[in-house]
PDB file of C-alpha atoms and ligand atoms in Angstrom:
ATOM      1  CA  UNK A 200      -4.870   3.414 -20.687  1.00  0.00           C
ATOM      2  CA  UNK A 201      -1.958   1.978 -18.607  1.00  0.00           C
ATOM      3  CA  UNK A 202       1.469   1.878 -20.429  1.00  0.00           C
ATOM      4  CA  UNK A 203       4.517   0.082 -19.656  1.00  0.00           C
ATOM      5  CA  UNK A 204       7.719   1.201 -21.270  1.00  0.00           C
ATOM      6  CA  UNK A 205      10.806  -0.811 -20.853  1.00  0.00           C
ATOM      7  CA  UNK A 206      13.650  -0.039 -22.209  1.00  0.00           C
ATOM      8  CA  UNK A 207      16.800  -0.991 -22.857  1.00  0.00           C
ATOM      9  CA  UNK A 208      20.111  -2.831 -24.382  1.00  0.00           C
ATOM     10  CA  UNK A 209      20.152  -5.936 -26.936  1.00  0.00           C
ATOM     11  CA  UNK A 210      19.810  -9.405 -24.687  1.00  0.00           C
ATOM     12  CA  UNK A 211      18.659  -7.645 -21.516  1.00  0.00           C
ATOM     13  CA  UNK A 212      15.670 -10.403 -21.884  1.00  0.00           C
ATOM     14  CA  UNK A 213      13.307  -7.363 -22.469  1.00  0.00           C
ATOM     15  CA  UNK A 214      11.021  -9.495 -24.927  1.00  0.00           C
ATOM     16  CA  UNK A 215      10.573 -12.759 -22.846  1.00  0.00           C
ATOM     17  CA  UNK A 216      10.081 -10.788 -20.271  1.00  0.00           C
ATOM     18  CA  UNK A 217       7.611  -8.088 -21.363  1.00  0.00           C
ATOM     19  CA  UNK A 218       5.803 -10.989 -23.120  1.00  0.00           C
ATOM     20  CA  UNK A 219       5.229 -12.940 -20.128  1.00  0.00           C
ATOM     21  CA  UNK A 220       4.538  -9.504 -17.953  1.00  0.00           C
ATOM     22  CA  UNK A 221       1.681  -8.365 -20.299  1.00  0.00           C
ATOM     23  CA  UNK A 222       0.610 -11.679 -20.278  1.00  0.00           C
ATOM     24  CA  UNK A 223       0.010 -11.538 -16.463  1.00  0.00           C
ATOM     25  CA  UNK A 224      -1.853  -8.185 -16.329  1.00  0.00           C
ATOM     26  CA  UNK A 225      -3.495  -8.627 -19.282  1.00  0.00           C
ATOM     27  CA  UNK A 226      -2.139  -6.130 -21.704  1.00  0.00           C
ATOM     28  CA  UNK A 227      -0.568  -6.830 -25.070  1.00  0.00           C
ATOM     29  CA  UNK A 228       2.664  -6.903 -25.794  1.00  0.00           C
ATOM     30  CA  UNK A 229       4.285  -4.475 -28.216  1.00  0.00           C
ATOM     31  CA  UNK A 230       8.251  -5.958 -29.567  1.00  0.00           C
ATOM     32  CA  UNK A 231       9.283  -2.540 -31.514  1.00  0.00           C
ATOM     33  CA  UNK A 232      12.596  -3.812 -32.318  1.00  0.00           C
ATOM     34  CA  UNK A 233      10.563  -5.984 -35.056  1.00  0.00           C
ATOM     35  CA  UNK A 234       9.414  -2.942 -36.521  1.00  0.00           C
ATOM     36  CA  UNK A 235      13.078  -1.780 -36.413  1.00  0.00           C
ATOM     37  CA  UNK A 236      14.291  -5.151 -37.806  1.00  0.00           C
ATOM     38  CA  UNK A 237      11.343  -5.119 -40.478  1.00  0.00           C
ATOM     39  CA  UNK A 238      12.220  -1.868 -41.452  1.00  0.00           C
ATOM     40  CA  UNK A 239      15.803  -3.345 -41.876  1.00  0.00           C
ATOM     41  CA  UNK A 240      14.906  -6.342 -43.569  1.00  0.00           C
ATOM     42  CA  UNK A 241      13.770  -4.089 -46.666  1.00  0.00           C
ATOM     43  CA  UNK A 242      16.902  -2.594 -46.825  1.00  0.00           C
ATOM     44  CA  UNK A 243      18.636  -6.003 -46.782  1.00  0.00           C
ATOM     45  CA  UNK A 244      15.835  -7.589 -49.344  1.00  0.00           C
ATOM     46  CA  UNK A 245      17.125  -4.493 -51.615  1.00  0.00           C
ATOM     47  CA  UNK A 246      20.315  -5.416 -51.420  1.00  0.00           C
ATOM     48  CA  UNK A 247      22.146  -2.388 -49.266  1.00  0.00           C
ATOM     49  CA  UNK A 248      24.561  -2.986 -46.412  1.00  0.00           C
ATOM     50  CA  UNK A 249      24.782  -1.007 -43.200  1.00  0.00           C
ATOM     51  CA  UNK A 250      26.455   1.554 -44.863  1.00  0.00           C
ATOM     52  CA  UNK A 251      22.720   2.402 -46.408  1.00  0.00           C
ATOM     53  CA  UNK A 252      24.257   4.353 -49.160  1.00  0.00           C
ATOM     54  CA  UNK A 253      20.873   5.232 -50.497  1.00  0.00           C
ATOM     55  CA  UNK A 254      17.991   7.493 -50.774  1.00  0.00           C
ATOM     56  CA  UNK A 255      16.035   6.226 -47.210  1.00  0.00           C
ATOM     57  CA  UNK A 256      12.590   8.208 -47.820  1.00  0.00           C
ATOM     58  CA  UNK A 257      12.167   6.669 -51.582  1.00  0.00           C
ATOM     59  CA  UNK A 258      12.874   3.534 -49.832  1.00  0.00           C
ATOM     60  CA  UNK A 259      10.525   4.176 -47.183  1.00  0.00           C
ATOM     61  CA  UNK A 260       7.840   5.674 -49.654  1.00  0.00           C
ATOM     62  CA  UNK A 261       7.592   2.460 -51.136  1.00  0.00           C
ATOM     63  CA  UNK A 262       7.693   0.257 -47.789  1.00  0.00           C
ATOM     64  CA  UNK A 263       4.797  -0.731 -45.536  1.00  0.00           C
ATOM     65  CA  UNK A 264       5.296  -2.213 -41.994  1.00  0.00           C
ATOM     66  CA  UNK A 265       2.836  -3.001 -39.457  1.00  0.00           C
ATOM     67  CA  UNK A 266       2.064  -4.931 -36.626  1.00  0.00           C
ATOM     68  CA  UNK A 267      -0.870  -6.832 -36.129  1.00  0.00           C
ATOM     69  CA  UNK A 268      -2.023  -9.402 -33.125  1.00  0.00           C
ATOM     70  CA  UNK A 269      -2.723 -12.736 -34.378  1.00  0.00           C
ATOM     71  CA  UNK A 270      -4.206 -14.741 -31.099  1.00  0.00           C
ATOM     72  CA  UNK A 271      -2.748 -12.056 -28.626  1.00  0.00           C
ATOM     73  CA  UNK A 272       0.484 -12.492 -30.371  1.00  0.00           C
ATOM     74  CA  UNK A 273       2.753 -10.017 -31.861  1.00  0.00           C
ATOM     75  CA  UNK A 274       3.241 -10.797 -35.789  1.00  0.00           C
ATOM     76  CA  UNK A 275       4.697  -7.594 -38.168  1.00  0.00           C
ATOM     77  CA  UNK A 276       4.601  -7.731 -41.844  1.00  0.00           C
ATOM     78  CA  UNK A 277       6.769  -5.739 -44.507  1.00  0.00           C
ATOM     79  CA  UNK A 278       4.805  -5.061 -47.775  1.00  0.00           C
ATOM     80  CA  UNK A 279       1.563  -7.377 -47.005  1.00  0.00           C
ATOM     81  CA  UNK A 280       3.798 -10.199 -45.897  1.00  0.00           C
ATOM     82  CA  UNK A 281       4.397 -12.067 -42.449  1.00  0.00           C
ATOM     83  CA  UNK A 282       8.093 -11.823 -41.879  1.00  0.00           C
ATOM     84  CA  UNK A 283       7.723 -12.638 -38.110  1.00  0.00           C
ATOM     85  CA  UNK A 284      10.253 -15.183 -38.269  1.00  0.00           C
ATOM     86  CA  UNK A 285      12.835 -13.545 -41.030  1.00  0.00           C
ATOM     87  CA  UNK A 286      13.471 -10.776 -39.125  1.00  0.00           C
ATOM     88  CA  UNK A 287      15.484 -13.282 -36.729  1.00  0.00           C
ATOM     89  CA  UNK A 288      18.861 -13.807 -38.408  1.00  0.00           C
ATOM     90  CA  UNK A 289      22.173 -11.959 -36.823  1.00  0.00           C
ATOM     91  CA  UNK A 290      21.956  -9.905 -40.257  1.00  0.00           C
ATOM     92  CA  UNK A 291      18.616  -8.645 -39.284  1.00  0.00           C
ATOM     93  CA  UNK A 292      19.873  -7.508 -36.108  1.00  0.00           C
ATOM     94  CA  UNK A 293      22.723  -5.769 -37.376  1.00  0.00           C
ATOM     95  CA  UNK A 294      20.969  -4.342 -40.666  1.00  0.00           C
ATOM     96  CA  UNK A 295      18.034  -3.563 -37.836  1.00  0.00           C
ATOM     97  CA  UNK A 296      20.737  -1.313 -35.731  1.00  0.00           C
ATOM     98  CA  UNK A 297      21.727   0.523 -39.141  1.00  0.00           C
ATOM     99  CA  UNK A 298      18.400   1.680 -39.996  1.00  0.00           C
ATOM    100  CA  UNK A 299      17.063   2.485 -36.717  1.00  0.00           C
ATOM    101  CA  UNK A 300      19.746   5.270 -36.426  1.00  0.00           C
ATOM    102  CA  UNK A 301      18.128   7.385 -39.330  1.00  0.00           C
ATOM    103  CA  UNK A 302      15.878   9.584 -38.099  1.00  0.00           C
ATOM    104  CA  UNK A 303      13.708   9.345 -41.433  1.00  0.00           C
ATOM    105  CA  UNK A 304      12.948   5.545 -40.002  1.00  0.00           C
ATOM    106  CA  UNK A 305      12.153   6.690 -36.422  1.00  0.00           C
ATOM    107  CA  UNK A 306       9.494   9.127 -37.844  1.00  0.00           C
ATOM    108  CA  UNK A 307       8.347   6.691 -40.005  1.00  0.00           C
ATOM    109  CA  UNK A 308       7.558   3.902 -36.909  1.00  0.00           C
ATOM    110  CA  UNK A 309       6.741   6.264 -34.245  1.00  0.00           C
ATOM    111  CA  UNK A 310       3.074   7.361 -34.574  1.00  0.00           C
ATOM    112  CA  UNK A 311       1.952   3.814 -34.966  1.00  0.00           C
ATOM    113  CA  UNK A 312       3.855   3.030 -31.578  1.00  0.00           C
ATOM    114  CA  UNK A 313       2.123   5.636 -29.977  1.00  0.00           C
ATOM    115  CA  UNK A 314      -1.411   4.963 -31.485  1.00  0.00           C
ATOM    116  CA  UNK A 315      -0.903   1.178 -29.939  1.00  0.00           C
ATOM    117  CA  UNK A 316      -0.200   2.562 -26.928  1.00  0.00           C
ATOM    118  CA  UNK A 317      -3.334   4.962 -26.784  1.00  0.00           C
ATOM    119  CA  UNK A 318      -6.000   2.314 -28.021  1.00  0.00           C
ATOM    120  CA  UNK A 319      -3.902  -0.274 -25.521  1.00  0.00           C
ATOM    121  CA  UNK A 320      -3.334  -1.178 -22.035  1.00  0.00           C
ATOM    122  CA  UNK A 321       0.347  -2.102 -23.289  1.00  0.00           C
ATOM    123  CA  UNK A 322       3.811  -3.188 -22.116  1.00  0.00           C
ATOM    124  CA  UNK A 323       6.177  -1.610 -25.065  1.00  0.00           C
ATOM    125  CA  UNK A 324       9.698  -2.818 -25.561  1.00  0.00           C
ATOM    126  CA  UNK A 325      12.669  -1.014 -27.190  1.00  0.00           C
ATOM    127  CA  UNK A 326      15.200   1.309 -27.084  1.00  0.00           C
ATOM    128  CA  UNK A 327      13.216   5.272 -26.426  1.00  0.00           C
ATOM    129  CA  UNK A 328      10.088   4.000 -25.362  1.00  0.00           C
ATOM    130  CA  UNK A 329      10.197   5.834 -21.862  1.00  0.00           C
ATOM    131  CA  UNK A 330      12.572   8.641 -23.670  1.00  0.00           C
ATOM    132  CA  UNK A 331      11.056   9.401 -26.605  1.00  0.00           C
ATOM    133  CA  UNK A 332       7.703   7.497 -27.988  1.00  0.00           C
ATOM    134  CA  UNK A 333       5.664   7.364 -24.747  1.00  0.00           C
ATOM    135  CA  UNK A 334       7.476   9.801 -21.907  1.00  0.00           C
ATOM    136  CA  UNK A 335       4.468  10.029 -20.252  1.00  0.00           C
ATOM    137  CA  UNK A 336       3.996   5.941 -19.936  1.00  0.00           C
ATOM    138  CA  UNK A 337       2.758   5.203 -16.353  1.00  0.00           C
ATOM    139  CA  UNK A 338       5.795   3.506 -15.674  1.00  0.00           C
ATOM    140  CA  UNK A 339       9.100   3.564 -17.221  1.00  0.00           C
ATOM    141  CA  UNK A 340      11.400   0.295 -16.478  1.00  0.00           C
ATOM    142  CA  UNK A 341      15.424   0.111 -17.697  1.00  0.00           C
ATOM    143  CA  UNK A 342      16.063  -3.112 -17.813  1.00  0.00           C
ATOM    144  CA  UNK A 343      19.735  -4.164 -18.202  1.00  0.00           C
ATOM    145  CA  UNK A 344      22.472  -6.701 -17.449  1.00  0.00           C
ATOM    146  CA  UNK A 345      26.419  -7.352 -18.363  1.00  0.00           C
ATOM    147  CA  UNK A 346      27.502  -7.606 -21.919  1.00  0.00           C
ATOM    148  CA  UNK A 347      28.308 -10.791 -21.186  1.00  0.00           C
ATOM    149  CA  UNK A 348      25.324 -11.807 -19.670  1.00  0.00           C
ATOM    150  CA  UNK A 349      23.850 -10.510 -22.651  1.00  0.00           C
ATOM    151  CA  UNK A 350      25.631 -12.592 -25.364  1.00  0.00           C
ATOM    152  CA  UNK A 351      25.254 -15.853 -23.077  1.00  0.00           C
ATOM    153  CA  UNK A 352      22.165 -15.571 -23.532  1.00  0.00           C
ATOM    154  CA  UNK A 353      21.466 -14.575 -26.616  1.00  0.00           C
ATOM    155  CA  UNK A 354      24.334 -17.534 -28.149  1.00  0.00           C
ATOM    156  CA  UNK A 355      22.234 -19.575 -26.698  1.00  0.00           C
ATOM    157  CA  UNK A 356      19.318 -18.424 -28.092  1.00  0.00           C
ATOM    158  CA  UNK A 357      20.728 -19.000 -31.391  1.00  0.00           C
ATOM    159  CA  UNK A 358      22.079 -22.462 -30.956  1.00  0.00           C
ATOM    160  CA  UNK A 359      18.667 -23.569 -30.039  1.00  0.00           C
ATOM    161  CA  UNK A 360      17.280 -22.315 -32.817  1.00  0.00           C
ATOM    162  CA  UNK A 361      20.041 -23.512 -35.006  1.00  0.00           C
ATOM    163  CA  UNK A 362      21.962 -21.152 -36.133  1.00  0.00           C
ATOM    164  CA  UNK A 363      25.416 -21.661 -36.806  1.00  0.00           C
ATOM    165  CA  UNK A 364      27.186 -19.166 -34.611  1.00  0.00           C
ATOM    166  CA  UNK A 365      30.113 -18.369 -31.724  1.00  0.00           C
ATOM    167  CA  UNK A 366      30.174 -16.936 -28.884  1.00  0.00           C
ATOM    168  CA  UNK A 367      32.728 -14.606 -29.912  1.00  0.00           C
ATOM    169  CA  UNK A 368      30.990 -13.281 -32.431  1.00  0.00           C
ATOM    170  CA  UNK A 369      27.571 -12.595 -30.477  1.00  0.00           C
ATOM    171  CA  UNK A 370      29.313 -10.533 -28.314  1.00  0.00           C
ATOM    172  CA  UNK A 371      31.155  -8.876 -30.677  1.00  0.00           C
ATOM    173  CA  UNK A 372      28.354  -8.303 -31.957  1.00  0.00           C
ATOM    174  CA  UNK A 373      26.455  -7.063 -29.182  1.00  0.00           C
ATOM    175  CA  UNK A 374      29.258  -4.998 -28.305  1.00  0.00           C
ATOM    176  CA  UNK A 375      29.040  -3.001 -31.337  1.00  0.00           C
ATOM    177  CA  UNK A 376      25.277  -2.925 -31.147  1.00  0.00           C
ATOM    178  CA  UNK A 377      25.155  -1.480 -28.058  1.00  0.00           C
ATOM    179  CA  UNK A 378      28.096   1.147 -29.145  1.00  0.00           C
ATOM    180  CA  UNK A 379      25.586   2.228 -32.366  1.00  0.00           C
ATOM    181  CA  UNK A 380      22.398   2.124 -29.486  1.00  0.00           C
ATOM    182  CA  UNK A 381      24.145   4.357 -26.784  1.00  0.00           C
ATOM    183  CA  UNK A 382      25.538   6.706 -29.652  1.00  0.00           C
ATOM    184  CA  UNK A 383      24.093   7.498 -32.321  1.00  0.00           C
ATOM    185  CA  UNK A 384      22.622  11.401 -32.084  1.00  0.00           C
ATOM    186  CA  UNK A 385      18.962  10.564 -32.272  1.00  0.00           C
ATOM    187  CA  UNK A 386      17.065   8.946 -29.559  1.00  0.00           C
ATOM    188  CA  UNK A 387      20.053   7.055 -28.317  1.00  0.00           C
ATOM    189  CA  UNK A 388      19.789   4.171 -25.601  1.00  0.00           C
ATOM    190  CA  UNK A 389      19.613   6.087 -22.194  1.00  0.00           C
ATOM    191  CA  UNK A 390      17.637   5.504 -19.302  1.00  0.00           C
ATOM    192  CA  UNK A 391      15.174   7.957 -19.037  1.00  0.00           C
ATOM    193  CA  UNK A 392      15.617  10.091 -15.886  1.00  0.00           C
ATOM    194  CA  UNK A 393      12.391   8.653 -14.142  1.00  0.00           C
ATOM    195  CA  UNK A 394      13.078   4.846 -15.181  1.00  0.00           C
ATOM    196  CA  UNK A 395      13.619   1.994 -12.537  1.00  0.00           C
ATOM    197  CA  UNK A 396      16.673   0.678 -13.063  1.00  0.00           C
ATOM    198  CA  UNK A 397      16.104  -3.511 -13.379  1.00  0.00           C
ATOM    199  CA  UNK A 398      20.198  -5.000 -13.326  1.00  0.00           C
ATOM    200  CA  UNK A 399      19.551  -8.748 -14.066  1.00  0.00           C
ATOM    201  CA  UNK A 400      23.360  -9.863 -14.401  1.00  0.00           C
ATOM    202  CA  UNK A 401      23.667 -12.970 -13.109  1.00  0.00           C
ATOM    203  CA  UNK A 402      19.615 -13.678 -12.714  1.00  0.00           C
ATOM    204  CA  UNK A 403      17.921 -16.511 -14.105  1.00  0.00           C
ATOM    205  CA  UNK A 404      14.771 -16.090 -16.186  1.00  0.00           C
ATOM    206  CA  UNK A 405      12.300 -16.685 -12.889  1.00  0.00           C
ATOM    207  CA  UNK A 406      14.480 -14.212 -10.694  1.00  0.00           C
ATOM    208  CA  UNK A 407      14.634 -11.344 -13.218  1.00  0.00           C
ATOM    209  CA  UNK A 408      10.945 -12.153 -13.828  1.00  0.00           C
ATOM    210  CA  UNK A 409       9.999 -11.877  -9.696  1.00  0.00           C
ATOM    211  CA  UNK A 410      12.346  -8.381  -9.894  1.00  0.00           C
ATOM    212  CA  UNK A 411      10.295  -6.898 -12.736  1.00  0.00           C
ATOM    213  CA  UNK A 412       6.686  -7.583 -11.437  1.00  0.00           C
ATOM    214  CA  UNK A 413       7.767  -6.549  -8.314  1.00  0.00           C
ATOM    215  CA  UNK A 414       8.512  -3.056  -9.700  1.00  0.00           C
ATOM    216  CA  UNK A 415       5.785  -3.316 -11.859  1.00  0.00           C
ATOM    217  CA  UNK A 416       3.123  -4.081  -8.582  1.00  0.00           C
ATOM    218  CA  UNK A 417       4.922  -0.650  -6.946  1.00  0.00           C
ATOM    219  CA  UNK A 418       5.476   1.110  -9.969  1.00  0.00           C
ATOM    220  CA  UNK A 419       1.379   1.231 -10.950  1.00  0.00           C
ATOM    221  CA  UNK A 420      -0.650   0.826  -7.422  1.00  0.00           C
ATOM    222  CA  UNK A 421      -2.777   3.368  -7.612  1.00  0.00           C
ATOM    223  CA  UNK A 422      -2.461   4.950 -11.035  1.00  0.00           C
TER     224      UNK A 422
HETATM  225  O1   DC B1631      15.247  -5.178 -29.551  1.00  0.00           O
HETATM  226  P1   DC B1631      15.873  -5.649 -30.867  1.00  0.00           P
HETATM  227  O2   DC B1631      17.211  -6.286 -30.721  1.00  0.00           O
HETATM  228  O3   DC B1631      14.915  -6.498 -31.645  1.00  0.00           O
HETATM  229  O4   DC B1631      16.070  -4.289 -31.698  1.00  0.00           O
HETATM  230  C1   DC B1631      16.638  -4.266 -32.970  1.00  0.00           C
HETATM  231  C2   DC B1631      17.324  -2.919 -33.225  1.00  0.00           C
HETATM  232  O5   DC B1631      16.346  -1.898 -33.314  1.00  0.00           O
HETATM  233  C3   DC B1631      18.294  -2.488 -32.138  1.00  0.00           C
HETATM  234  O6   DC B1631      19.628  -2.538 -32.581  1.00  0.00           O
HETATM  235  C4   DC B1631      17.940  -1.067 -31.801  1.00  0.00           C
HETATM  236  C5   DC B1631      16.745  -0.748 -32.607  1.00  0.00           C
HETATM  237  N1   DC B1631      15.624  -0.257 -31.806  1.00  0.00           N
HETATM  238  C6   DC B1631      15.523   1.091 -31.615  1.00  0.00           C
HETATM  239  O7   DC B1631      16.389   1.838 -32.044  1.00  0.00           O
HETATM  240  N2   DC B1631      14.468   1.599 -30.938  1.00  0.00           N
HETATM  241  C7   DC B1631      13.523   0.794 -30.441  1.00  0.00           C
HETATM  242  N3   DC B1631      12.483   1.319 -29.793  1.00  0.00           N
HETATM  243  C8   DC B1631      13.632  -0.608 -30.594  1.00  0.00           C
HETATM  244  C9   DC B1631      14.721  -1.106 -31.271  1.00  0.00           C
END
């Protein structure tokens, strides 16, 4: 099986990206910051803050989360329901940045990442794909651009989708998510040592795109 990892911080444009990428060669797409975020969502249907000032493995006991591919497309589901679209809000992401720093929660998602990837030809999204889940992936990608790029883009994101938010506070935001990514003790946000380094500050969507296939086409001739 061929796998893709690409790593890398919040509003990079890792999930557009991968998404349209697998959709080229043909493989599916795995988004494991929803399992992060569904994971999180749990937390925040049970009423805890980031501070998670709780018992996480009798939480996780009673949790299921899975992924499953409805039309070649990525849905995950927390306790038997689709929560696809839930997982969305800026709460999510921040509750979704708590959780993933315990390393009861990375156990809990990471054989089912790697099972994907062995029954898969896959391009995998997140944040220790190349590190951690799959360090022998056929081609590790760290995809990356400015903070500010970053919360342009993902403010934007937002508005379109309606939510009533700032600027100021995305980036604050993305600021401090990318502080709790790079720093937190387990499986923290680096680029693994044999990663391509993709810098799309200042890139539109179709240029960033071009960059990444064109690593891709180098990055798996032959393997
Ligand atoms: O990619 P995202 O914004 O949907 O990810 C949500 C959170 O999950 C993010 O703050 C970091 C975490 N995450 C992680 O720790 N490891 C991954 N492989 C994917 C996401």
């Amino acid at each position: 099986m061929v796998s893709i990892a690409i790593d890398g911080p919040a509003g990079a444009g890792k999930s557009t990206l991968s998404r349209t990428v697998a959709k080229k060669l043909g493989f599916i797409y795995v988004d494991t910051g929803a399992l992060y975020r569904t994971v999180g969502l749990k937390f925040l249907n049970l009423g805890y803050d980031t501070d998670l000032n709780c018992e996480i493995g009798d939480v996780l006991n009673n949790t299921t989360a899975y992924i499953r591919f409805v039309n070649g497309e990525q849905r995950v589901f927390l306790d038997g329901n689709d929560v696809s679209d839930l997982i969305r809000t800026p709460k999510a992401s921040m509750m979704a940045s708590a959780v993933s720093a315990k390393p009861e929660v990375r156990e809990f998602l990471l054989n089912m990442q790697r099972k994907l990837a062995e029954d898969n030809n896959v391009v995998m999204d997140g944040r220790d794909i190349g590190t951690v889940v799959l360090p022998n992936a056929t081609l590790k990608i760290y995809l990356t651009a400015s903070a500010e790029d970053r919360a342009m883009r993902r403010y934007k994101e937002l508005c379109e989708k309606g939510e009533n938010v700032t600027f100021e506070d995305v980036y604050k935001d993305m600021v401090q998510r990318d502080y709790n990514d790079m720093n937190r003790p387990i499986s923290p946000l680096k680029k693994a040592d044999d990663a391509v380094l993709a810098d799309t500050t200042g890139y539109e969507f179709e240029q960033s795109l071009e960059l990444l296939l064109k690593i891709i086409e180098e990055g798996i001739k032959g393997k």
